[in-house]
Tab-separated table of C-alpha atoms in Angstrom:
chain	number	residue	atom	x	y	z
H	1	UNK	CA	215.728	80.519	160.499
H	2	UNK	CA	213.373	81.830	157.481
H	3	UNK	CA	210.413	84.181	158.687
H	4	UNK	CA	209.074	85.638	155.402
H	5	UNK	CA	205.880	83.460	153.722
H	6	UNK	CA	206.869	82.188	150.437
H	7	UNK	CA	204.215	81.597	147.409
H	8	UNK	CA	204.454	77.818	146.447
H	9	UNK	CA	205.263	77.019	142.836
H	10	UNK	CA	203.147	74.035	142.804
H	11	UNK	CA	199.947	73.053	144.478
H	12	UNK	CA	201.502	71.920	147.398
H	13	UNK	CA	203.454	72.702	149.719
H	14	UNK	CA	200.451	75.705	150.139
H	15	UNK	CA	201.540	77.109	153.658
H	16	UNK	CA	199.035	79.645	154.382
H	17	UNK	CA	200.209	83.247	154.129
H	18	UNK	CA	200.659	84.333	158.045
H	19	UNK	CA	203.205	81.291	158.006
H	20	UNK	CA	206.234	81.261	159.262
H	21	UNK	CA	209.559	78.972	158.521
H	22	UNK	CA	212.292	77.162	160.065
H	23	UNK	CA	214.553	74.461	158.012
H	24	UNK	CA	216.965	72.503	160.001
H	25	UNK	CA	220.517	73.168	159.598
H	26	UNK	CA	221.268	69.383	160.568
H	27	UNK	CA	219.785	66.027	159.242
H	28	UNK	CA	216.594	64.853	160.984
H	29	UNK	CA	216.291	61.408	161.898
H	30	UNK	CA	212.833	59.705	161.788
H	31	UNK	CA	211.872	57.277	164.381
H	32	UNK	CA	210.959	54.415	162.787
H	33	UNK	CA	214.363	55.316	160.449
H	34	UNK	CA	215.655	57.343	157.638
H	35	UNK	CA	217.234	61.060	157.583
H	36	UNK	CA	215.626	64.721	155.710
H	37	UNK	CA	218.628	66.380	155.446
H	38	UNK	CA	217.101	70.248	155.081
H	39	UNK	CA	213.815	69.710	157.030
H	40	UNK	CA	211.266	72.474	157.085
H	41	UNK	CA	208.938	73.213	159.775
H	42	UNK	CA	206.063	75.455	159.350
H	43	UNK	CA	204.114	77.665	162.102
H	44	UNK	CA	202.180	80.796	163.156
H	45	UNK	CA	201.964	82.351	165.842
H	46	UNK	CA	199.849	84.457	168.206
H	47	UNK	CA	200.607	86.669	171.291
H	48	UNK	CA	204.089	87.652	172.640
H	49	UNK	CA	206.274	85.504	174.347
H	50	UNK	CA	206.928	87.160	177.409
H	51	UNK	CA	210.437	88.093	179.328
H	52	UNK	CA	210.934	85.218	181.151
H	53	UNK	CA	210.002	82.855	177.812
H	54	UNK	CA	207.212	80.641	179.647
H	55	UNK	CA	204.057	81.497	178.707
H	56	UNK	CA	204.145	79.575	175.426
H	57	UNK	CA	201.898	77.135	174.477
H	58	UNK	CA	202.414	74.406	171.838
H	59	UNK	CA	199.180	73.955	169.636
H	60	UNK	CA	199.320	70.054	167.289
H	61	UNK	CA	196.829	69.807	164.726
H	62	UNK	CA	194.290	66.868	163.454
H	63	UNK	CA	195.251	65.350	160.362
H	64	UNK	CA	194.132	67.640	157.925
H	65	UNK	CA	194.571	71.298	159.089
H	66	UNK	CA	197.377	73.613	158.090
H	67	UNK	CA	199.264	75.926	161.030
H	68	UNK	CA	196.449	78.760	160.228
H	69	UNK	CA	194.124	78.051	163.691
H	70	UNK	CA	193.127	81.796	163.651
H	71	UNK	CA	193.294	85.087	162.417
H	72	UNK	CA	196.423	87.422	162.666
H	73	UNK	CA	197.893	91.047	160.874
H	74	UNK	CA	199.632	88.266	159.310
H	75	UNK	CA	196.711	86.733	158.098
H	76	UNK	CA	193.535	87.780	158.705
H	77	UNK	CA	191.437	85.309	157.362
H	78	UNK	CA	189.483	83.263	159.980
H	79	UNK	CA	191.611	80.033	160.794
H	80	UNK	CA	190.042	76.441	161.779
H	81	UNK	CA	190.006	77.095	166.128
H	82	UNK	CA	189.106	80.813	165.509
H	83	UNK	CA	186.829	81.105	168.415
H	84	UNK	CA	189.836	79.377	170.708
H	85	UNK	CA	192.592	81.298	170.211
H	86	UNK	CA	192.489	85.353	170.362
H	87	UNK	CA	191.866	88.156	172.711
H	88	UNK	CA	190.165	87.558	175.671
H	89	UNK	CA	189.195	83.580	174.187
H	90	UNK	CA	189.860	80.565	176.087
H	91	UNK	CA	193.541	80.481	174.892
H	92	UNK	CA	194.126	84.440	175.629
H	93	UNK	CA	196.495	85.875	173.555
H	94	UNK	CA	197.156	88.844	176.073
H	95	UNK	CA	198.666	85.835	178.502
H	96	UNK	CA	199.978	83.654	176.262
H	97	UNK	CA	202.188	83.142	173.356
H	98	UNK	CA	200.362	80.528	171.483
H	99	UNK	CA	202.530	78.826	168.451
H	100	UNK	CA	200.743	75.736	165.782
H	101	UNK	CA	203.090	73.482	164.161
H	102	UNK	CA	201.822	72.123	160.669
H	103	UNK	CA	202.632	68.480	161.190
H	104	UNK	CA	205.358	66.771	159.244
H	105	UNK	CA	204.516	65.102	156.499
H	106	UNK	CA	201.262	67.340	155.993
H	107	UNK	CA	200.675	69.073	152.700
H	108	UNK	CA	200.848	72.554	154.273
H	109	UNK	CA	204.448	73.605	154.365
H	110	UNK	CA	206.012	71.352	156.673
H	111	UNK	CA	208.411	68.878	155.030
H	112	UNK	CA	206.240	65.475	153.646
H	113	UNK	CA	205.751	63.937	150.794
H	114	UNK	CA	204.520	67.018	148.560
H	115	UNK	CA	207.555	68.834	149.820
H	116	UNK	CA	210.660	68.960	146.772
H	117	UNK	CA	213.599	66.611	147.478
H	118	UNK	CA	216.503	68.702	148.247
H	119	UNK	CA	218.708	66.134	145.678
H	120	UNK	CA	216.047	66.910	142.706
H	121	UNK	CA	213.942	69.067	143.465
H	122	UNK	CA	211.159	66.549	142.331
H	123	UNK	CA	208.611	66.235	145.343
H	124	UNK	CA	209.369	62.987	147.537
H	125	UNK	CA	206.601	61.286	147.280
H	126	UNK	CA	207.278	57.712	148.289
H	127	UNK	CA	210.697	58.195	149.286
H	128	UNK	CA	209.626	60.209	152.221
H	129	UNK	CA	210.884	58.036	154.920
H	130	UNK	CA	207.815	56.508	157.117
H	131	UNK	CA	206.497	58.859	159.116
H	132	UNK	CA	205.775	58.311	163.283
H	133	UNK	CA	203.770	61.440	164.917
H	134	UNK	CA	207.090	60.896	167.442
H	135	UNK	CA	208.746	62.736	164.199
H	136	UNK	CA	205.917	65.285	164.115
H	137	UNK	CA	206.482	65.861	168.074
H	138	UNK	CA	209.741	66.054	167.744
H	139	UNK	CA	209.799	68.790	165.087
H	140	UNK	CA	207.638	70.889	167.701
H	141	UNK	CA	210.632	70.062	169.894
H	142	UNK	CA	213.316	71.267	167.401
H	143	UNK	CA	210.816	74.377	166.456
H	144	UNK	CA	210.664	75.234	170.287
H	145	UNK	CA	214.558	74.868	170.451
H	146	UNK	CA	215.100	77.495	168.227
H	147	UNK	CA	212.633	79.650	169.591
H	148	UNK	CA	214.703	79.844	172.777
H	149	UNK	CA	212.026	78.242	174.614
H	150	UNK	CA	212.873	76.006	177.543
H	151	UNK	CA	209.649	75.074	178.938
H	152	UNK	CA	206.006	75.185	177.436
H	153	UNK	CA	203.021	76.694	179.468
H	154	UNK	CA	201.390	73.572	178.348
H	155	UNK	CA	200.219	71.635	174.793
H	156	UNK	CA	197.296	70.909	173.317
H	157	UNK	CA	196.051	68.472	170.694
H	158	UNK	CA	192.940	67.936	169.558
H	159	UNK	CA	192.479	64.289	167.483
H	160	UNK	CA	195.798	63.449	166.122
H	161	UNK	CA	196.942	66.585	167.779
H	162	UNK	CA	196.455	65.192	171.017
H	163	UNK	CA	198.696	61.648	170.083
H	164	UNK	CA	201.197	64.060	168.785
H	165	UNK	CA	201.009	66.096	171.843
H	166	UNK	CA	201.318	62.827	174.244
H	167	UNK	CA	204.589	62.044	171.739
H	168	UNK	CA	205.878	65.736	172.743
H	169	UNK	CA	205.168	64.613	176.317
H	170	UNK	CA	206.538	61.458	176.267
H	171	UNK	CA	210.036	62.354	174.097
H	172	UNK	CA	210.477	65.968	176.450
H	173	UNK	CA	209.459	65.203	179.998
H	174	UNK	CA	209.931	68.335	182.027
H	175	UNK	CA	209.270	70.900	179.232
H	176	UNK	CA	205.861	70.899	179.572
H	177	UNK	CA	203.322	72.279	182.536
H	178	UNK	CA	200.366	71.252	181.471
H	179	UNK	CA	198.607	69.181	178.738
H	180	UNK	CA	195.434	69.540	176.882
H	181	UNK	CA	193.710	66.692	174.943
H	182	UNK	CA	190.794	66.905	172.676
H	183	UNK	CA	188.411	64.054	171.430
H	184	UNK	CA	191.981	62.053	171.255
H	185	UNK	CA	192.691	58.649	172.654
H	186	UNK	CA	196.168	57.249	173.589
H	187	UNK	CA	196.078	54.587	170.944
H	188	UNK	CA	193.806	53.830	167.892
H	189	UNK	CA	191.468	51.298	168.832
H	190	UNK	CA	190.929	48.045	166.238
H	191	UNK	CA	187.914	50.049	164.954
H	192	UNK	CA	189.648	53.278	164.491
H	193	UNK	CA	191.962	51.477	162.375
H	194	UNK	CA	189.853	49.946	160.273
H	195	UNK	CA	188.372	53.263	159.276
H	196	UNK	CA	191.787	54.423	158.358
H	197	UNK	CA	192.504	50.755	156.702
H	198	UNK	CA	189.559	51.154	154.426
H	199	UNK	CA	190.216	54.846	153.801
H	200	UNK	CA	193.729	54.335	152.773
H	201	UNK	CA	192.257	51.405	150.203
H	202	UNK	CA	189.897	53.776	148.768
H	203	UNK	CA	193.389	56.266	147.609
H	204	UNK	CA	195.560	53.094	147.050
H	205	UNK	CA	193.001	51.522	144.788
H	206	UNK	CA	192.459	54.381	142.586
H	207	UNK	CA	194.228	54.147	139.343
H	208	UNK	CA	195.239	57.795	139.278
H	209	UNK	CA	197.460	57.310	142.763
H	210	UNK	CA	199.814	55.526	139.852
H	211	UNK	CA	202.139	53.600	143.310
H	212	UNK	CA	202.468	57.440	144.265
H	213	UNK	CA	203.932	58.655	141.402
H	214	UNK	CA	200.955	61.213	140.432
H	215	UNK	CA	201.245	64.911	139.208
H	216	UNK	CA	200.308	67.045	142.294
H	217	UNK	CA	197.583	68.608	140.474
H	218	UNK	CA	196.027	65.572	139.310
H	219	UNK	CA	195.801	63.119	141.666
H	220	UNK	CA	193.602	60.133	142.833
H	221	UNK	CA	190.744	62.579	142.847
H	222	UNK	CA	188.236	59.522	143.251
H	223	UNK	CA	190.278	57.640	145.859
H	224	UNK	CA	190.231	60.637	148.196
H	225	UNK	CA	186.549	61.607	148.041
H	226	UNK	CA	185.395	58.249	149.060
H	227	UNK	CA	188.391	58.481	151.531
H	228	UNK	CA	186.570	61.630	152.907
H	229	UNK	CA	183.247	60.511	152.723
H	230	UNK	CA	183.808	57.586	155.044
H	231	UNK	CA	185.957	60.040	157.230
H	232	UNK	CA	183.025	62.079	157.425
H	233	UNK	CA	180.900	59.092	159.269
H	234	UNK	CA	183.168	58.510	161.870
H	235	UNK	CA	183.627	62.104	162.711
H	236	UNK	CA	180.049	63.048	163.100
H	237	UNK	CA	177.293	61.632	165.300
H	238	UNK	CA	173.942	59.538	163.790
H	239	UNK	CA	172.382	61.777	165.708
H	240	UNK	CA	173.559	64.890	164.392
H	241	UNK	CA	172.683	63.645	160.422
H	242	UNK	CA	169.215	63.096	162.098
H	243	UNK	CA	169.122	66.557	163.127
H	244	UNK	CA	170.905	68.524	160.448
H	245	UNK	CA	169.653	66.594	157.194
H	246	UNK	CA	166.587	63.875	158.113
H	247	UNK	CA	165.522	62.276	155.227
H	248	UNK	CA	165.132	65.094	153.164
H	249	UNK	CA	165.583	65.524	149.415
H	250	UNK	CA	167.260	67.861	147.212
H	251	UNK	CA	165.363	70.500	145.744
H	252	UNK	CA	166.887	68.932	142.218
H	253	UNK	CA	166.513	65.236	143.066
H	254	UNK	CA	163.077	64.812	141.379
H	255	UNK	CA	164.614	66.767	137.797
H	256	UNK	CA	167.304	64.118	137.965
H	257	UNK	CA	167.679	61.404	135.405
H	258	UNK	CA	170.706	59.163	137.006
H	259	UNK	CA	168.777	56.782	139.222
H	260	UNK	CA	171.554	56.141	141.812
H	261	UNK	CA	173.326	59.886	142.279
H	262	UNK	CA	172.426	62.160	144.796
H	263	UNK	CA	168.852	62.751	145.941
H	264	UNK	CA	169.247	63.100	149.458
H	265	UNK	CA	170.448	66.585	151.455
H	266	UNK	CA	172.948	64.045	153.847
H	267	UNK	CA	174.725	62.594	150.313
H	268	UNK	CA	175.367	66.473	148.524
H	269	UNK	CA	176.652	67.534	151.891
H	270	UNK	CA	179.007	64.447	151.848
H	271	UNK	CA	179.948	64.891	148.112
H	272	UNK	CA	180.389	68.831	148.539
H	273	UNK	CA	182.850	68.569	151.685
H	274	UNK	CA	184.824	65.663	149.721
H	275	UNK	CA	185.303	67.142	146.802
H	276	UNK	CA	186.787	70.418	148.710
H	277	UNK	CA	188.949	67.558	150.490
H	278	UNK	CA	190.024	66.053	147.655
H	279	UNK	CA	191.036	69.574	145.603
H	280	UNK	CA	193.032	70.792	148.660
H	281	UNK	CA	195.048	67.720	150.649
H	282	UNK	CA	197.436	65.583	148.916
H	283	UNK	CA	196.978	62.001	148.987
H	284	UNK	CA	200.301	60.577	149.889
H	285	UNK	CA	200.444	63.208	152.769
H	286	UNK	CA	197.115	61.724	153.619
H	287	UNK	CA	198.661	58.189	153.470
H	288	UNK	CA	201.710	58.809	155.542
H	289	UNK	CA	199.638	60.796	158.341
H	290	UNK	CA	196.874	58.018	158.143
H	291	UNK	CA	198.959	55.313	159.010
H	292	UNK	CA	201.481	57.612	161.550
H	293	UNK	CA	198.083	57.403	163.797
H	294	UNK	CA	197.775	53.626	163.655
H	295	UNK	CA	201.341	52.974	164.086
H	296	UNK	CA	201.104	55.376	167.477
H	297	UNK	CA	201.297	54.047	171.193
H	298	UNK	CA	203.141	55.554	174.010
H	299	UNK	CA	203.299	51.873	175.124
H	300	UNK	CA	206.561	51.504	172.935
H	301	UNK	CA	208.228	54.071	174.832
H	302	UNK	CA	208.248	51.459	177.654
H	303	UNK	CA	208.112	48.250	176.985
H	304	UNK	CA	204.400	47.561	176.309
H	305	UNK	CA	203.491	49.712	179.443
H	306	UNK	CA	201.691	52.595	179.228
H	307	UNK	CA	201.254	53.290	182.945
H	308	UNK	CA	205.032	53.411	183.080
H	309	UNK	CA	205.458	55.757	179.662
H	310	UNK	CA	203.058	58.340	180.886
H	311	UNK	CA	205.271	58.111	184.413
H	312	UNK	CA	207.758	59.894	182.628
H	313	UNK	CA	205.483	62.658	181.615
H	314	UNK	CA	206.534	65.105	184.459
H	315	UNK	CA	203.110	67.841	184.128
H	316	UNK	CA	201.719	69.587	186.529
H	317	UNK	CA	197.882	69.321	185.127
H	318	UNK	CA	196.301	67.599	182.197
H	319	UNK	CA	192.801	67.747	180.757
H	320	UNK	CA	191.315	65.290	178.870
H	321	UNK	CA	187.947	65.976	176.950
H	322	UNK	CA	185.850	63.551	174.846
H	323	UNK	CA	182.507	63.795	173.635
H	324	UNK	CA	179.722	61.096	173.862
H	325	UNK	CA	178.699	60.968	170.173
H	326	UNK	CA	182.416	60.429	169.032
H	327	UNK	CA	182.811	57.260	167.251
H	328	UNK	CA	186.315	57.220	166.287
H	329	UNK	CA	187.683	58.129	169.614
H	330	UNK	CA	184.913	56.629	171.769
H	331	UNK	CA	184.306	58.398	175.435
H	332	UNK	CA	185.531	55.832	176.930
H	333	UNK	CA	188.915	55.971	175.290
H	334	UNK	CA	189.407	59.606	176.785
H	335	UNK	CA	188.188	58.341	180.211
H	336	UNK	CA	190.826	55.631	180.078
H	337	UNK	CA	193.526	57.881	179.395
H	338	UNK	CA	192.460	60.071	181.865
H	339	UNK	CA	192.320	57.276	184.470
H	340	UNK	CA	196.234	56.125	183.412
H	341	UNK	CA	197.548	59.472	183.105
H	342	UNK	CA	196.244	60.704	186.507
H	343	UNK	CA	198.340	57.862	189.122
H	344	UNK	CA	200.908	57.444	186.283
H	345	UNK	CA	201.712	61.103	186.152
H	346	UNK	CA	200.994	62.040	189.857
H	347	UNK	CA	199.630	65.466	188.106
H	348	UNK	CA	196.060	67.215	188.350
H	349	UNK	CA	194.317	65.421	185.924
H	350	UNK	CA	190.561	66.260	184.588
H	351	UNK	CA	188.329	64.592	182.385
H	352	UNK	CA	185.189	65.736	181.331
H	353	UNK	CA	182.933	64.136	179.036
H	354	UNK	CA	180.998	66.561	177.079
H	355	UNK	CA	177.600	66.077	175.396
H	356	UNK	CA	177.993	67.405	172.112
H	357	UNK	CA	176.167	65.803	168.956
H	358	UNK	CA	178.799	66.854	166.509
H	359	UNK	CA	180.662	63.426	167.032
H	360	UNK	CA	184.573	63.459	166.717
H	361	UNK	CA	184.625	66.812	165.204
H	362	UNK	CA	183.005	68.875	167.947
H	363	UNK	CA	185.656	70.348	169.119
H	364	UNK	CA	185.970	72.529	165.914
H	365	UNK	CA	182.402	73.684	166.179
H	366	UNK	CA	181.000	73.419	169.346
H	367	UNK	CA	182.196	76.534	171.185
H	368	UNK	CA	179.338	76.932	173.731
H	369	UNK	CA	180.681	73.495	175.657
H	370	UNK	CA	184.458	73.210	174.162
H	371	UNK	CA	185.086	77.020	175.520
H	372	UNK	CA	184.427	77.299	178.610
H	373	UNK	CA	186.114	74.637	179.681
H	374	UNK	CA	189.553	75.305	178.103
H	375	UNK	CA	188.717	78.665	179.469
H	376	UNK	CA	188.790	77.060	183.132
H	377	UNK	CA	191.616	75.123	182.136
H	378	UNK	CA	194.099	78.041	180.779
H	379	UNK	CA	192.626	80.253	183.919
H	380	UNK	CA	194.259	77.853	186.324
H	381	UNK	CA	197.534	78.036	185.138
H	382	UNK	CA	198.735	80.990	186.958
């Protein structure tokens, strides 16, 4: 198992400096088929793992983050759940050993199709085998393996996290106590796949993707802004572009000769957070992940039932969280999942429906409702 951080000689892979990295000494078989023969895994950690080895807890990501949720020696720059994870924050480091996997087939480190092909060197691209977020659980499973750890405190997902985190669940019964799931759903609704449908078209139709085969540093810039910029509607609320932008102007808009670019505060904030998007995600890792969340439902795992997957799940709690402004996950999609897991898994289940106007992105920024009830969550497991 490799510890040190390595500098990437290309764009991506770009693991974040505190990372940390394991590569399979066997071949990894993908769900829905095909073998990486030297898989990596990336991951950082927080906290000690104690004597006994059970006070770890599993963290999956949303679709676009690296392994860097918060600040370390390792790295101290402020990661994406900083306000979670730490000291004395909901998911106390001075309790628990807290580990996040970059999923496979992200851009960050992990094995996907950035990541060089062990026969060439040359990154994968397309030949990455299709991805299932059962292959992204299951590297959390092979990661946990060789950590010498039998049994998790608990996991938690937020988004794709969470489907990844029901996968862990679902392919590991009995290793987990409890499990935590954020602004998730069990399966991506018709709607929610349409969003992704539309947003894959937007990469797929840009001439720069070239059927994959794109330099790494140049490639379908265009494709993934407008990618992003629909993204960005389904994760926040209506009500929170109300709030945040109105209809207010630019303070360049009326020095600007191009009749259709952007005059309003709503479209620069949508062209500025794209354009960071585009710059630092790839676009076939966006592809592969993108359609890994449509492709998900625990249903499979027996026989078009989901009551009788999530029987197999063996926790002792679960919380389930959504948010009443989310329009990719709707509320109701968390309540329902709630509602199966609870008989299904004879476990303490909680749902709580939180009224946040961030949307499907709340979770990364409102702390004053999102903290205190992981908090309460993470106290209860003694």
């Amino acid at each position: 198992m490799q510890t040190a951080a390595r500098l990437p000689s290309a764009p991506f892979p770009a693991a974040p400096r505190g990372s940390r990295f394991l590569r399979l000494g066997h071949p990894f078989r993908l769900y829905r088929g095909g073998c990486l023969d030297e898989a990596e895994i990336v991951y950082e950690t927080w906290g000690e793992l104690n004597a006994a080895r059970d006070n770890a807890v599993l963290l999956f990501t949303g679709l676009s983050p690296s392994a860097h949720a918060a600040s370390s020696s390792r790295d101290p720059s402020p990661g994406w759940w900083e306000y979670m994870i730490g000291p004395g924050r909901p998911i106390d480091t001075r309790r628990f050993h807290v580990i996040c996997i970059n999923s496979l087939g992200s851009c960050f480190g992990s094995s996907g199709p950035a990541s060089p092909h062990p026969r060439d060197g040359e990154p994968y691209r397309l030949r990455f085998p299709r991805l299932a977020l059962e292959d992204v659980a299951r590297a959390g499973i092979e990661l946990i393996d060789a950590l010498g750890i039998e049994r998790l405190a608990a996991v938690v997902g937020p988004s794709m996290g969470g489907m990844s985190g029901l996968a862990f669940a679902l392919q590991a019964p009995g290793r987990i106590r409890a499990l935590a799931l954020l602004c998730s759903t069990a399966a991506a609704s018709p709607h929610a796949i349409a969003m992704h449908a539309l947003q894959r078209e937007m990469v797929l139709n840009d001439p720069a993707w070239a059927r994959g085969d794109y330099p790494l540093d140049a490639g379908p810039v265009d494709g993934m802004r407008l990618a992003r910029k629909l993204g960005l509607s389904c994760y926040r609320s209506p009500g929170e572009w109300v709030e945040r932008f109105g209809r207010r102007r630019t303070a360049s808009a009326s020095d600007s000769d191009d009749a259709f670019g952007a005059e309003f505060e709503v479209e620069a904030y949508l062209e500025h957070n794209a354009a960071k998007f585009a710059a630092g995600f790839d676009a076939n890792c966006f592809l592969y992940l993108s359609r890994a969340m449509d492709d998900f439902d625990p249903a499979e795992h027996a026989g078009g039932d989901h009551g009788a997957a999530f029987s197999r799940l063996q926790l002792e709690r679960a919380l389930v969280v959504g948010v009443s402004s989310d329009t990719l996950f709707p509320v109701a999609e968390q309540r329902d999942l709630a509602e199966a897991l609870e008989p299904a898994c004879e476990a303490d289940v909680r749902f709580v429906e939180l009224g946040s106007i961030q949307g499907h992105d709340a979770f990364l920024i409102d702390e004053a409702r999102f903290a205190p009830v992981m908090r309460d969550f993470f106290a209860a497991l003694a």
